[in-house]
Amino acid sequence: MNQVQKVLLGVPDTASLRRSIFEVHAHTTLQRGRTLVAQPLDADTTRGARFNIVKSAEIDIFQGNAITAALLNGGPYHKPKEKNFASVDGFFFPKLPVGEVPSMNEKDKRILLFQMTVSKNHHVRASGIIYLLEKLGLLDLVKANPKRAALIFVHPAGEAKDFKRQQIHSSGTSPANR
């Protein structure tokens, strides 16, 4: 974590600014490509999954109300233009050639959904994830094989020990632990 973020960590009124600074950093880092090792939040799991994110020439910024499967021809790193897009702050999906129908036939092909947070608690609405997957033409593929999608919470380095399993709200106000 850089010095500015360390200073902001102790000032409650700056949480929004700290989040904004972190999000910009996280999007830039993911766009450059890297291998992520996701730390499991289950007590009975000890090894994290590895996700290879290839470099994007630029971040593909999309309108939340104009999502189609054609979006997958760009990227491979995407982020919504809206700051308040439901449930997802960005996603990675291997770039498709123009006209190719989305599929997940390749062994390691999956959509990685990113939720950036500087908070210890960050609830997610399942409806936002379902909306995105449906519009991208991936919902049925993910339903058939849930391992083809991963929701990854991205938080500042060094704060993993404070981060616990998050709530996914399936409907109304009743959350489901995921």
Tab-separated table of C-alpha atoms in Angstrom:
chain	number	residue	atom	x	y	z
A	1	MET	CA	0.000	0.000	0.000
A	2	ASN	CA	1.408	3.410	-0.858
A	3	GLN	CA	1.969	6.202	1.677
A	4	VAL	CA	-1.194	8.141	0.755
A	5	GLN	CA	-3.346	5.061	1.291
A	6	LYS	CA	-1.661	4.393	4.653
A	7	VAL	CA	-2.458	7.924	5.815
A	8	LEU	CA	-6.061	7.657	4.602
A	9	LEU	CA	-6.522	4.303	6.339
A	10	GLY	CA	-6.769	5.971	9.742
A	11	VAL	CA	-9.158	8.773	8.726
A	12	PRO	CA	-12.790	7.559	8.535
A	13	ASP	CA	-14.017	10.569	6.524
A	14	THR	CA	-11.646	9.679	3.684
A	15	ALA	CA	-13.002	6.167	3.033
A	16	SER	CA	-14.600	7.203	-0.264
A	17	LEU	CA	-11.396	8.858	-1.481
A	18	ARG	CA	-9.335	5.848	-0.386
A	19	ARG	CA	-11.701	3.536	-2.276
A	20	SER	CA	-11.474	5.662	-5.429
A	21	ILE	CA	-7.674	5.753	-5.328
A	22	PHE	CA	-7.524	1.997	-4.768
A	23	GLU	CA	-9.989	1.254	-7.600
A	24	VAL	CA	-7.945	3.242	-10.119
A	25	HIS	CA	-4.807	1.393	-9.017
A	26	ALA	CA	-6.540	-2.018	-9.137
A	27	HIS	CA	-8.017	-1.462	-12.617
A	28	THR	CA	-4.645	-0.324	-13.970
A	29	THR	CA	-2.862	-3.304	-12.410
A	30	LEU	CA	-5.377	-5.828	-13.792
A	31	GLN	CA	-5.301	-4.210	-17.245
A	32	ARG	CA	-1.517	-4.665	-17.370
A	33	GLY	CA	-1.956	-8.416	-16.854
A	34	ARG	CA	-0.745	-10.676	-14.068
A	35	THR	CA	-1.236	-14.006	-12.388
A	36	LEU	CA	-3.497	-13.769	-9.358
A	37	VAL	CA	-3.500	-16.285	-6.555
A	38	ALA	CA	-6.891	-15.981	-4.909
A	39	GLN	CA	-6.758	-16.627	-1.186
A	40	PRO	CA	-9.633	-18.882	-0.136
A	41	LEU	CA	-11.844	-17.617	2.652
A	42	ASP	CA	-12.937	-21.107	3.719
A	43	ALA	CA	-11.352	-22.568	6.834
A	44	ASP	CA	-11.236	-25.997	5.173
A	45	THR	CA	-9.388	-24.796	2.049
A	46	THR	CA	-5.674	-24.050	2.150
A	47	ARG	CA	-4.629	-23.479	-1.481
A	48	GLY	CA	-5.718	-20.561	-3.598
A	49	ALA	CA	-6.762	-20.830	-7.224
A	50	ARG	CA	-4.436	-19.274	-9.817
A	51	PHE	CA	-5.884	-16.998	-12.466
A	52	ASN	CA	-3.837	-15.836	-15.447
A	53	ILE	CA	-4.938	-12.420	-16.674
A	54	VAL	CA	-3.353	-11.439	-19.974
A	55	LYS	CA	-2.507	-7.826	-20.710
A	56	SER	CA	-5.151	-5.626	-22.319
A	57	ALA	CA	-3.926	-2.906	-24.665
A	58	GLU	CA	-6.451	-0.701	-22.898
A	59	ILE	CA	-9.363	-1.093	-20.523
A	60	ASP	CA	-12.609	-1.725	-22.407
A	61	ILE	CA	-15.105	0.636	-20.772
A	62	PHE	CA	-18.747	-0.328	-21.288
A	63	GLN	CA	-22.167	1.172	-20.580
A	64	GLY	CA	-24.128	-0.934	-18.104
A	65	ASN	CA	-27.350	-0.569	-20.070
A	66	ALA	CA	-25.740	-1.541	-23.398
A	67	ILE	CA	-24.132	-4.901	-22.573
A	68	THR	CA	-24.193	-7.563	-25.299
A	69	ALA	CA	-22.099	-10.621	-26.138
A	70	ALA	CA	-20.249	-8.404	-28.661
A	71	LEU	CA	-18.525	-6.815	-25.662
A	72	LEU	CA	-16.437	-9.995	-25.412
A	73	ASN	CA	-14.766	-9.070	-28.736
A	74	GLY	CA	-12.954	-6.290	-26.863
A	75	GLY	CA	-10.830	-6.274	-23.771
A	76	PRO	CA	-9.995	-8.789	-22.421
A	77	TYR	CA	-10.255	-6.520	-19.327
A	78	HIS	CA	-13.542	-4.636	-19.033
A	79	LYS	CA	-14.952	-2.118	-16.588
A	80	PRO	CA	-18.305	-0.369	-16.414
A	81	LYS	CA	-18.481	3.357	-17.072
A	82	GLU	CA	-20.852	3.713	-14.121
A	83	LYS	CA	-19.269	3.950	-10.675
A	84	ASN	CA	-22.315	2.234	-9.152
A	85	PHE	CA	-22.665	-0.733	-11.532
A	86	ALA	CA	-24.333	-3.553	-9.594
A	87	SER	CA	-22.064	-6.190	-8.042
A	88	VAL	CA	-19.034	-5.986	-10.351
A	89	ASP	CA	-16.299	-3.355	-10.724
A	90	GLY	CA	-14.671	-5.082	-13.695
A	91	PHE	CA	-14.285	-8.418	-15.410
A	92	PHE	CA	-11.799	-10.400	-17.459
A	93	PHE	CA	-12.754	-12.772	-20.256
A	94	PRO	CA	-10.338	-13.991	-22.947
A	95	LYS	CA	-10.917	-11.836	-26.023
A	96	LEU	CA	-13.087	-13.433	-28.717
A	97	PRO	CA	-12.552	-12.946	-32.442
A	98	VAL	CA	-15.310	-10.809	-34.000
A	99	GLY	CA	-18.377	-12.923	-34.726
A	100	GLU	CA	-17.392	-15.851	-32.483
A	101	VAL	CA	-20.113	-17.091	-30.146
A	102	PRO	CA	-19.113	-17.107	-26.457
A	103	SER	CA	-18.212	-20.573	-25.244
A	104	MET	CA	-16.131	-22.060	-22.502
A	105	ASN	CA	-14.877	-25.192	-24.208
A	106	GLU	CA	-11.242	-24.535	-23.397
A	107	LYS	CA	-10.076	-26.123	-20.146
A	108	ASP	CA	-9.186	-22.944	-18.268
A	109	LYS	CA	-11.598	-20.505	-19.915
A	110	ARG	CA	-13.695	-18.666	-17.374
A	111	ILE	CA	-15.037	-15.237	-16.640
A	112	LEU	CA	-13.395	-13.486	-13.710
A	113	LEU	CA	-15.635	-10.953	-11.988
A	114	PHE	CA	-13.846	-8.386	-9.850
A	115	GLN	CA	-15.218	-6.475	-6.886
A	116	MET	CA	-12.763	-3.896	-5.568
A	117	THR	CA	-13.078	-2.982	-1.907
A	118	VAL	CA	-11.196	-1.320	0.914
A	119	SER	CA	-13.891	-2.347	3.376
A	120	LYS	CA	-13.886	-5.470	5.534
A	121	ASN	CA	-17.528	-6.000	4.528
A	122	HIS	CA	-18.764	-5.623	0.976
A	123	HIS	CA	-22.082	-7.247	0.158
A	124	VAL	CA	-22.894	-8.205	-3.434
A	125	ARG	CA	-26.268	-8.617	-5.129
A	126	ALA	CA	-26.624	-11.848	-7.088
A	127	SER	CA	-29.008	-10.048	-9.452
A	128	GLY	CA	-26.157	-7.824	-10.705
A	129	ILE	CA	-23.973	-10.833	-11.480
A	130	ILE	CA	-26.853	-12.672	-13.166
A	131	TYR	CA	-27.699	-9.570	-15.240
A	132	LEU	CA	-24.118	-9.257	-16.507
A	133	LEU	CA	-23.725	-12.971	-17.315
A	134	GLU	CA	-27.094	-13.047	-19.090
A	135	LYS	CA	-26.332	-9.981	-21.231
A	136	LEU	CA	-22.913	-11.409	-22.173
A	137	GLY	CA	-24.517	-14.703	-23.237
A	138	LEU	CA	-22.658	-16.625	-20.533
A	139	LEU	CA	-25.381	-17.336	-17.959
A	140	ASP	CA	-26.375	-20.781	-19.272
A	141	LEU	CA	-22.714	-21.774	-19.655
A	142	VAL	CA	-21.970	-20.770	-16.060
A	143	LYS	CA	-25.132	-22.483	-14.786
A	144	ALA	CA	-23.987	-25.690	-16.499
A	145	ASN	CA	-20.522	-25.390	-14.941
A	146	PRO	CA	-20.262	-22.864	-12.065
A	147	LYS	CA	-16.465	-23.236	-12.003
A	148	ARG	CA	-16.418	-21.231	-15.246
A	149	ALA	CA	-17.020	-18.057	-13.237
A	150	ALA	CA	-15.187	-16.634	-10.259
A	151	LEU	CA	-16.099	-13.643	-8.126
A	152	ILE	CA	-12.829	-12.203	-6.873
A	153	PHE	CA	-12.689	-9.538	-4.188
A	154	VAL	CA	-9.691	-7.294	-4.777
A	155	HIS	CA	-8.412	-5.446	-1.716
A	156	PRO	CA	-5.230	-3.602	-0.780
A	157	ALA	CA	-2.192	-5.785	-0.172
A	158	GLY	CA	-1.609	-6.548	3.470
A	159	GLU	CA	-5.293	-6.497	4.412
A	160	ALA	CA	-6.116	-10.129	3.581
A	161	LYS	CA	-6.101	-11.227	7.218
A	162	ASP	CA	-8.982	-8.838	7.986
A	163	PHE	CA	-11.094	-9.903	5.020
A	164	LYS	CA	-13.776	-12.555	5.633
A	165	ARG	CA	-16.362	-14.368	3.504
A	166	GLN	CA	-18.755	-11.832	2.048
A	167	GLN	CA	-22.517	-11.867	1.716
A	168	ILE	CA	-24.215	-12.395	-1.628
A	169	HIS	CA	-27.783	-11.154	-1.501
A	170	SER	CA	-29.848	-13.610	-3.513
A	171	SER	CA	-33.130	-11.671	-3.319
A	172	GLY	CA	-34.672	-8.966	-1.228
A	173	THR	CA	-32.620	-8.346	1.886
A	174	SER	CA	-31.819	-11.934	2.793
A	175	PRO	CA	-28.104	-12.550	2.160
A	176	ALA	CA	-26.555	-15.911	1.411
A	177	ASN	CA	-22.976	-16.582	2.535
A	178	ARG	CA	-20.795	-17.361	-0.512
